[in-house]
Coordinates of C-alpha atoms in Angstrom, one line a residue:
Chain G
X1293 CA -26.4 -31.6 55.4
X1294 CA -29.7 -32.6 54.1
X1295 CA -30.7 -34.7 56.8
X1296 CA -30.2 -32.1 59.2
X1297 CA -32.5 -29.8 57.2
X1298 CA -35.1 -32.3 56.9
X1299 CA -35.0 -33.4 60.6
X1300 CA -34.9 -29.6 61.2
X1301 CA -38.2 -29.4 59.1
X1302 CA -39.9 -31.9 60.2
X1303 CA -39.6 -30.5 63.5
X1304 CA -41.1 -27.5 62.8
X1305 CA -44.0 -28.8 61.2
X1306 CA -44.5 -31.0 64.4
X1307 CA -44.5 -27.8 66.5
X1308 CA -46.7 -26.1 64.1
X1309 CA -49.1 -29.2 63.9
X1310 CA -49.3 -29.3 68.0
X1311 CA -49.8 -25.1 68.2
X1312 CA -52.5 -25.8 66.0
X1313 CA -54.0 -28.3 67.9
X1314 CA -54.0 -26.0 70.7
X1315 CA -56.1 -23.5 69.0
X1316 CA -60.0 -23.2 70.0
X1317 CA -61.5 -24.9 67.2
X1318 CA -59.3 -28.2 67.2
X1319 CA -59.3 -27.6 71.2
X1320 CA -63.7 -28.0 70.6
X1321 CA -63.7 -30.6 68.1
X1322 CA -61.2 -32.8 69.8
X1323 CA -63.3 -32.8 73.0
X1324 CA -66.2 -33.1 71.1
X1325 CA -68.1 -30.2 72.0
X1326 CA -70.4 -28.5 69.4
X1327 CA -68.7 -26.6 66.9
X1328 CA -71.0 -23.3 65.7
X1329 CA -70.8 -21.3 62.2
X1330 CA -71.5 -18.3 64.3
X1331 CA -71.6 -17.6 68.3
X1332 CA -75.2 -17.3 69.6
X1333 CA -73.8 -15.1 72.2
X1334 CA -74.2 -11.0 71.1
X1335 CA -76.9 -8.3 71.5
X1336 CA -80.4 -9.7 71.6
X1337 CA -79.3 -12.4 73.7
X1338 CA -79.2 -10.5 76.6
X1339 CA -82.3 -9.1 79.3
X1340 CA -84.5 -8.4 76.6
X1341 CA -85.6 -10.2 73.5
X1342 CA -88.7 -8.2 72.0
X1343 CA -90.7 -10.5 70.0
X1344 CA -94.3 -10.8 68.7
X1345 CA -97.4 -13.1 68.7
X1346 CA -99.9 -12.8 66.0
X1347 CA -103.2 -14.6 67.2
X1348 CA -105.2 -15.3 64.4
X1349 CA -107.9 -17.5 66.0
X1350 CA -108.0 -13.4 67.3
X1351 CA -107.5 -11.2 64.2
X1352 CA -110.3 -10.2 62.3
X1353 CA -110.7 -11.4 58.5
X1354 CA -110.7 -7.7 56.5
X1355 CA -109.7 -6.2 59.1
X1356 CA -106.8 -4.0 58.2
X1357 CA -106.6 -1.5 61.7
X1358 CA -103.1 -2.3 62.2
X1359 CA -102.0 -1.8 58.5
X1360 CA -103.4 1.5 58.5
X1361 CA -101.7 2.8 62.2
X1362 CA -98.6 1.4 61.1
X1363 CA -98.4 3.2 58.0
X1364 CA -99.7 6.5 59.2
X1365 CA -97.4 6.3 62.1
X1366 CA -93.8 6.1 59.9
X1367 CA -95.2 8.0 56.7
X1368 CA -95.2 4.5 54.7
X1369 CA -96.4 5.5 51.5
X1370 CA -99.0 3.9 49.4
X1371 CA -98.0 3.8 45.9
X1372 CA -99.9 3.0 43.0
X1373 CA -97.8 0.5 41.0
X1374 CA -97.7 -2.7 42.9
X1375 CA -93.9 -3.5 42.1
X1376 CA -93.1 0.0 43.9
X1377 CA -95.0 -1.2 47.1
X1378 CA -93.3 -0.6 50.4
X1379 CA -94.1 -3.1 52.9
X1380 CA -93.6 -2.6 57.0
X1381 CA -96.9 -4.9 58.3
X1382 CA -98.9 -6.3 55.9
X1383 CA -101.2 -9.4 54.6
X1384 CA -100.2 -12.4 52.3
X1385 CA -102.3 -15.8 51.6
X1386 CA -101.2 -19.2 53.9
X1387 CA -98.9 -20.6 51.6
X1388 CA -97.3 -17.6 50.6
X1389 CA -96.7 -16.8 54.6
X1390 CA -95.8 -20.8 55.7
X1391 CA -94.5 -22.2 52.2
X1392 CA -92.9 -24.7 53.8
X1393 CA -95.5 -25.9 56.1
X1394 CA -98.5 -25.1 54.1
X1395 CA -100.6 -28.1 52.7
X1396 CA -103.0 -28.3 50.5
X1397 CA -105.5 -30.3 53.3
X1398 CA -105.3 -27.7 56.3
X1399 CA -108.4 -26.3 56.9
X1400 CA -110.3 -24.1 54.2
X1401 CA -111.0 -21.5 56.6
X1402 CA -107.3 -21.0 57.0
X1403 CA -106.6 -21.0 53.5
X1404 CA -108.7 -18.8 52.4
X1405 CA -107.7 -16.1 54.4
X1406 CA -105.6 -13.3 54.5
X1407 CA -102.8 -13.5 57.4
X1408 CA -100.6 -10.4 58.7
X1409 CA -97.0 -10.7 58.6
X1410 CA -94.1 -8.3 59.0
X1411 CA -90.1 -8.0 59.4
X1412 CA -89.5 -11.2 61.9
X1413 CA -86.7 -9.3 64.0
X1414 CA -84.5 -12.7 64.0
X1415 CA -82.5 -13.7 66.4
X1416 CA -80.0 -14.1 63.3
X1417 CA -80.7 -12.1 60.3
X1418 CA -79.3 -12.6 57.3
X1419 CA -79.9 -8.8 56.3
X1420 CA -78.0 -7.3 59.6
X1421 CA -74.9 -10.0 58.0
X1422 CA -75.4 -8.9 54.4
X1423 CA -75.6 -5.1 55.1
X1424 CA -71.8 -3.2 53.6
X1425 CA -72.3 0.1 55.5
X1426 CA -73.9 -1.4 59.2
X1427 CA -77.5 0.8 58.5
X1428 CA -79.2 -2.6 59.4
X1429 CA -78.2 -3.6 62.5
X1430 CA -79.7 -5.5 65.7
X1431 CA -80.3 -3.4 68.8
X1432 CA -78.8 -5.3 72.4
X1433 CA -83.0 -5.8 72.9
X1434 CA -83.3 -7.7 69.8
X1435 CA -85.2 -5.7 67.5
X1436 CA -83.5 -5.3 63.6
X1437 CA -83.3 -1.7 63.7
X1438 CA -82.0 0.1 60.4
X1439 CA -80.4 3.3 60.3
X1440 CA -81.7 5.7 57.1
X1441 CA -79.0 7.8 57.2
X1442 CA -76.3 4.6 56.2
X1443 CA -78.0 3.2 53.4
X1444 CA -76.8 3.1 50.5
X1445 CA -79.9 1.3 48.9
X1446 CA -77.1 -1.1 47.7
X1447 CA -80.4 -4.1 48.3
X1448 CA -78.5 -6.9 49.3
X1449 CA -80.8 -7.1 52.8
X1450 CA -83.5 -7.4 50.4
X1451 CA -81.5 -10.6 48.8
X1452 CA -80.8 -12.1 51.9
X1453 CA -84.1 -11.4 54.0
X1454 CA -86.2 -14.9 53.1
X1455 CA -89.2 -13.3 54.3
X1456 CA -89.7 -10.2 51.4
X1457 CA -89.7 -8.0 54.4
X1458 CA -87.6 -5.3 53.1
X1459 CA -88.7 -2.6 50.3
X1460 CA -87.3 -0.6 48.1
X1461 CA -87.8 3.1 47.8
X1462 CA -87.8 3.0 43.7
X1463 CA -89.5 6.6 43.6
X1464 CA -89.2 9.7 46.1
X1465 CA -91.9 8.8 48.6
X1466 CA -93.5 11.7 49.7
X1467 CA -96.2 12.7 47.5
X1468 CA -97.4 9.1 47.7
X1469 CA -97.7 9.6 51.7
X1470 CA -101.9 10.0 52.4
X1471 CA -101.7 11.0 56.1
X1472 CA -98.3 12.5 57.5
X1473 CA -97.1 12.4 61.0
X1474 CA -94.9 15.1 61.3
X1475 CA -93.6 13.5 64.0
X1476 CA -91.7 10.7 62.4
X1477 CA -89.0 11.3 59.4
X1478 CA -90.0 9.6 55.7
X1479 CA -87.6 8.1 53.5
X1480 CA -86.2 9.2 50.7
X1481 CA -85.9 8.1 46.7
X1482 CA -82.8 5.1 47.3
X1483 CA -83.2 4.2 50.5
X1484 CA -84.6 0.5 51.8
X1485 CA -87.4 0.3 55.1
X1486 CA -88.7 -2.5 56.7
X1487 CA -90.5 -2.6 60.5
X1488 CA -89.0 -1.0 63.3
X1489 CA -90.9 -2.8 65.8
X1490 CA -91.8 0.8 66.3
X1491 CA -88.1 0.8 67.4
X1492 CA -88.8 4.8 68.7
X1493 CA -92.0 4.3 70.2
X1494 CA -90.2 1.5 72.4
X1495 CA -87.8 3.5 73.3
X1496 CA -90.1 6.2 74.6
X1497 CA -92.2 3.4 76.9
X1498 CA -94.7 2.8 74.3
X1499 CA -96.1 -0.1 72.4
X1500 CA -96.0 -0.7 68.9
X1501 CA -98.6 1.0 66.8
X1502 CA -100.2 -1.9 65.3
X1503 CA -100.2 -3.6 68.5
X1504 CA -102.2 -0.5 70.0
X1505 CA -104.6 -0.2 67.0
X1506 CA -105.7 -3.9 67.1
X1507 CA -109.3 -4.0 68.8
X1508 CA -109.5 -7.7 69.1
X1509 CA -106.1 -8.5 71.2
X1510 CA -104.4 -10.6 67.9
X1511 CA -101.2 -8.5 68.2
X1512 CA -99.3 -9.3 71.3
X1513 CA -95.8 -7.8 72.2
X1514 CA -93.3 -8.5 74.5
X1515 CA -89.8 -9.6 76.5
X1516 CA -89.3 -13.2 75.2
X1517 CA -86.9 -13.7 77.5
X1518 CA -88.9 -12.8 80.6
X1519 CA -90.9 -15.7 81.4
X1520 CA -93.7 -14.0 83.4
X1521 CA -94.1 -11.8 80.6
X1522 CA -98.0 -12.3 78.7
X1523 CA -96.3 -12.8 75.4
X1524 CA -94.9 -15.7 77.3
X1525 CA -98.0 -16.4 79.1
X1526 CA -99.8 -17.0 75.6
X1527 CA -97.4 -18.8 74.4
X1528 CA -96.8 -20.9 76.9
X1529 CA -100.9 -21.5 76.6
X1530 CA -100.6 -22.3 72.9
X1531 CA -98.8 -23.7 70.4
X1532 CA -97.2 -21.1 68.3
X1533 CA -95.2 -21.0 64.8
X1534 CA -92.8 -19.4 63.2
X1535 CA -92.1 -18.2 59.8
X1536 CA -89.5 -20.7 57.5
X1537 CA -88.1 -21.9 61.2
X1538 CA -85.4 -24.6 58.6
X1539 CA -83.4 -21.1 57.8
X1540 CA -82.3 -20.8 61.4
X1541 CA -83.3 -17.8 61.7
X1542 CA -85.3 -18.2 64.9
X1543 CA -87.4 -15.3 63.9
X1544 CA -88.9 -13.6 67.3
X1545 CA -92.8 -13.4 65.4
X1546 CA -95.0 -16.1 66.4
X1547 CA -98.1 -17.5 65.3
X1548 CA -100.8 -19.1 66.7
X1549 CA -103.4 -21.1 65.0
X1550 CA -106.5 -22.5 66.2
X1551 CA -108.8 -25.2 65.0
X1552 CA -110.9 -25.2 62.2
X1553 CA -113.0 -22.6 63.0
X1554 CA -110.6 -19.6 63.0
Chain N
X618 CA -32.8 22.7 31.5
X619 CA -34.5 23.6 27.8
X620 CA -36.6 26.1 26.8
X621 CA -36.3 27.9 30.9
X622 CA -36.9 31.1 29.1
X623 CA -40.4 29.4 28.8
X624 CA -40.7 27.2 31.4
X625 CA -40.1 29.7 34.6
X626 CA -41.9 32.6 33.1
X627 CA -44.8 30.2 32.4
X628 CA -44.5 28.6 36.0
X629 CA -44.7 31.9 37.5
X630 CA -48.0 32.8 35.6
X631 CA -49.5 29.5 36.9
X632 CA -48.6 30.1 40.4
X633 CA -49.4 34.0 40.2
X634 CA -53.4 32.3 38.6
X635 CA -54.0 29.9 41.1
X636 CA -53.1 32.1 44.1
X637 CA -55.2 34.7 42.6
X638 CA -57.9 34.3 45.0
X639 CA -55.8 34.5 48.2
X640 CA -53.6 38.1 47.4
X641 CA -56.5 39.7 44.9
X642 CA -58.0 42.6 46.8
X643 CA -61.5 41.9 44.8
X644 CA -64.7 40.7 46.7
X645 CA -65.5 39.9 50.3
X646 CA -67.8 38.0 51.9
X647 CA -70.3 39.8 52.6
X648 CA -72.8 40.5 56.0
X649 CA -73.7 36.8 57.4
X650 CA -77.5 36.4 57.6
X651 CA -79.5 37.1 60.7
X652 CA -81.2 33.6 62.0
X653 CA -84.5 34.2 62.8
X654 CA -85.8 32.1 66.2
X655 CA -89.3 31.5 67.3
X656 CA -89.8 34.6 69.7
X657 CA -90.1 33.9 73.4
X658 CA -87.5 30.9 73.4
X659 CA -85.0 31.5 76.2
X660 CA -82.0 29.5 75.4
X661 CA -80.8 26.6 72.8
X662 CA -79.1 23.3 73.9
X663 CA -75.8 24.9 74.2
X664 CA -74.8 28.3 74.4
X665 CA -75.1 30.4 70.4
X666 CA -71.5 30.1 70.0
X667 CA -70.8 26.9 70.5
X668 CA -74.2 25.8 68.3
X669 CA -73.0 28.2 66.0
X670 CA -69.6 26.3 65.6
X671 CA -70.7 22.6 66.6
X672 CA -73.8 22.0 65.6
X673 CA -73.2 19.5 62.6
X674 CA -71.2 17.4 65.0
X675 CA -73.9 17.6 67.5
X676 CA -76.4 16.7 65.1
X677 CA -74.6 13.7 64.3
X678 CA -73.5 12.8 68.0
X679 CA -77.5 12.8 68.3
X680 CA -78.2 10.8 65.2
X681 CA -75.6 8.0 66.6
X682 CA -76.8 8.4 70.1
X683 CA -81.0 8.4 69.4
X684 CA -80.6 5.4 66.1
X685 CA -78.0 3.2 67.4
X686 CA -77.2 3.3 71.0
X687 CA -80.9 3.5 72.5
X688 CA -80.6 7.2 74.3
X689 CA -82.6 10.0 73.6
X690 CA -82.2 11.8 76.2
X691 CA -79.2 14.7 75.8
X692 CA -77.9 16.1 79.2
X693 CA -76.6 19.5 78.1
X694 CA -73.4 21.7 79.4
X695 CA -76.1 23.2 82.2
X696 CA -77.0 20.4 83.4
X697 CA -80.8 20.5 81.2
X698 CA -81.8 17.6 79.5
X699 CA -83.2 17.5 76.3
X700 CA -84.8 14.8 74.1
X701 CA -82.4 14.3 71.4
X702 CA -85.1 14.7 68.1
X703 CA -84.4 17.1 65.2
X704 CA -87.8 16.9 64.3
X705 CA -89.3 17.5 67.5
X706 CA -86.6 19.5 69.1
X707 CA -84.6 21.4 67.1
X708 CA -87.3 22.4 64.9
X709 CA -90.1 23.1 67.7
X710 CA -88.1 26.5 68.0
X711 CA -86.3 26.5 64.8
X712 CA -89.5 25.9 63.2
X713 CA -88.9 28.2 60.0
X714 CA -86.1 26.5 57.9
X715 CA -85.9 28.8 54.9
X716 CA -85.3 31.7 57.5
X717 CA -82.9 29.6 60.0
X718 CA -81.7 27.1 58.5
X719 CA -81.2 27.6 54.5
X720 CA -80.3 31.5 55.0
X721 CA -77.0 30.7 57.0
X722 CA -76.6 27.4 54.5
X723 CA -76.8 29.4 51.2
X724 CA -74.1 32.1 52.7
X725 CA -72.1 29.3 53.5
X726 CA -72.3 26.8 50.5
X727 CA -73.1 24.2 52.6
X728 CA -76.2 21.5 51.3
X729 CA -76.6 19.6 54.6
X730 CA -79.2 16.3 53.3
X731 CA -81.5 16.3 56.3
X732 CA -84.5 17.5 54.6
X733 CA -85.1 15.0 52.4
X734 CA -86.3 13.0 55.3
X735 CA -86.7 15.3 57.7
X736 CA -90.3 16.9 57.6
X737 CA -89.8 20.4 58.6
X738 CA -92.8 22.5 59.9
X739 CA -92.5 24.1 56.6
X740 CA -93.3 20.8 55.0
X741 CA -96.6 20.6 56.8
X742 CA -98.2 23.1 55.5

């Protein structure tokens, strides 16, 4: 008697053991192929991957042109208190922008300057992953879109972004908005922003703002996935980098750096 | 059953209470608001009635449809497209929100939370 339920066990657990094996996973790592955490196939990865080249061998020291159209354009407010700022595009030191690549010997004249950064629209970001309610989310052309009317201001985008590019509305906005655009929708007290990538100007055949407002050519935007594309072009030209690339991220701003004389 | 001498009476009263508002011949609703429109506008993105019924799902078909899925363009009942933008659609013609808007609102208890985004025209000034 209990033989026969032991043999009748066993069996089992042999069928159970070869199902098993059949299964996708085992199926991969039996035949050795590479086994991912998460697909890189999904929206982004399609026709059009809308990424950005900051040139700074281009962008003017001081110069804050593309600060100012981007924050007139979506009502960013400028608040007083420092720890209240809301940040879409704006300008950090070289080893708070590239911590991880930053050294103490690179050249003075690009360490002592200011360099623009903004939400990185990566290929895989942590804050689309983190977000409980879907209000950030990635469009099919790539850009990290967030929809106001979702969040929560629950902040756990701001924990996961590893770029600070997320903010925090700690204060109702709008008397702390200089120019208004009337146009666009601001944000209320509770709510997070970040970039759009001028997500609405994009969609209406448009550049971004910042990239418009930049008189020296700095900003470029385009398809990174179309190869004859001049965000392509350039950086096919030169030698570009990318924020914290160890993350995995792949964030689709690039930056290009020139010399020592920038 | 004890104490029913208590019980049903007391039953009855508490069903006769919280009825009260449905058989009480006290109160009505009173005349809904006129909504004022910019003069000179021919038609809305639907015909009145159906706005008049539909218009917070619409509004939230938009919001979807303009955020999320790329398209801001609405093709209407007629046939006429539209760009789907409260801002600068609804409110190029609705363009007085305390007299379209918060009138019909009030009369209806409803707080919709568009505004607090939103810039109205109203804002601007």
């Amino acid at each position: 008697m209990i033989d026969k339920a032991r043999r009748k066990l066993i069996a089992r657990l042999g069928a159970a053991i070869l199902f098993g094996l059949g299964s996708a996973p085992a199926l991969d790592a039996l035949l050795g192929r590479a086994v991912r955490a998460s697909t890189p196939k999904g929206p982004g990865n399609g026709g059009i991957r809308r990424g950005m080249v900051i040139n700074l061998a281009k962008c003017t020291e001081g110069c804050t042109k593309c600060l100012e159209a981007c924050h007139t354009e979506h009502n960013v407010p400028a608040f007083d208190n420092p720890k209240d700022e809301i940040k879409w595009i704006w300008k950090d030191g070289y080893h708070n922008v590239f911590p991880g690549q930053a050294h103490a010997l690179a050249p003075q004249s690009i360490q002592g300057r200011d360099i623009p950064t903004l939400c990185n629209h990566c290929e895989n970001p942590p804050c689309v992953r983190v977000c409980p309610t879907k209000a950030t989310f990635k469009r099919p052309d790539g850009i990290v879109a967030m929809d106001f009317h979702r969040c929560i201001g629950c902040r756990f985008c701001m924990a996961g972004c590893p770029y600070g590019s997320r903010s925090f509305n700690w204060r109702d906005p709008r008397p702390f908005i200089k120019t208004v655009n009337k146009h666009y929708p601001t944000r209320e007290k509770g709510v997070v922003e970040k970039c759009s990538f001028c997500a609405s100007r994009v969609d209406r055949g448009l550049g971004p703002a910042c990239v418009e407002a930049c008189v020296s050519g700095a900003l470029v935007f385009g398809n990174l996935n179309d190869p004859s594309s001049e965000i392509r072009r350039v950086m096919a030209d030169n030698l570009t980098m990318q924020r914290k690339p160890e993350l995995g991220t792949n964030p689709s701003v690039y930056y290009i750096f020139q010399g020592g004389d920038v | 059953m004890h104490d029913k001498k208590i019980v049903l009476p007391g039953l009855a009263l508490f069903l006769a209470l919280a009825t009260l508002p449905f058989w009480a011949p006290s109160g009505n609703a009173g005349t809904p608001p006129e909504s004022v429109v910019k003069p000179g506008t021919e038609s809305c993105v639907e015909p009145v009635e159906v706005m008049r019924a539909r218009h917070m799902q619409l509004l939230n078909e938009w919001r979807d449809s303009a955020v999320r899925d790329l398209n801001r363009e609405y093709v209407s009942s007629t046939g006429k497209k539209f760009n789907i933008s409260l801002t600068n659609t609804c409110l190029d013609c609705h363009s007085n929100k305390s007299e379209f808007c918060d009138r019909c609102h009030d009369y209806a208890g409803a707080r919709p939370r568009c505004w607090g985004c939103h810039i109205t025209p109203e804002d601007h000034q």
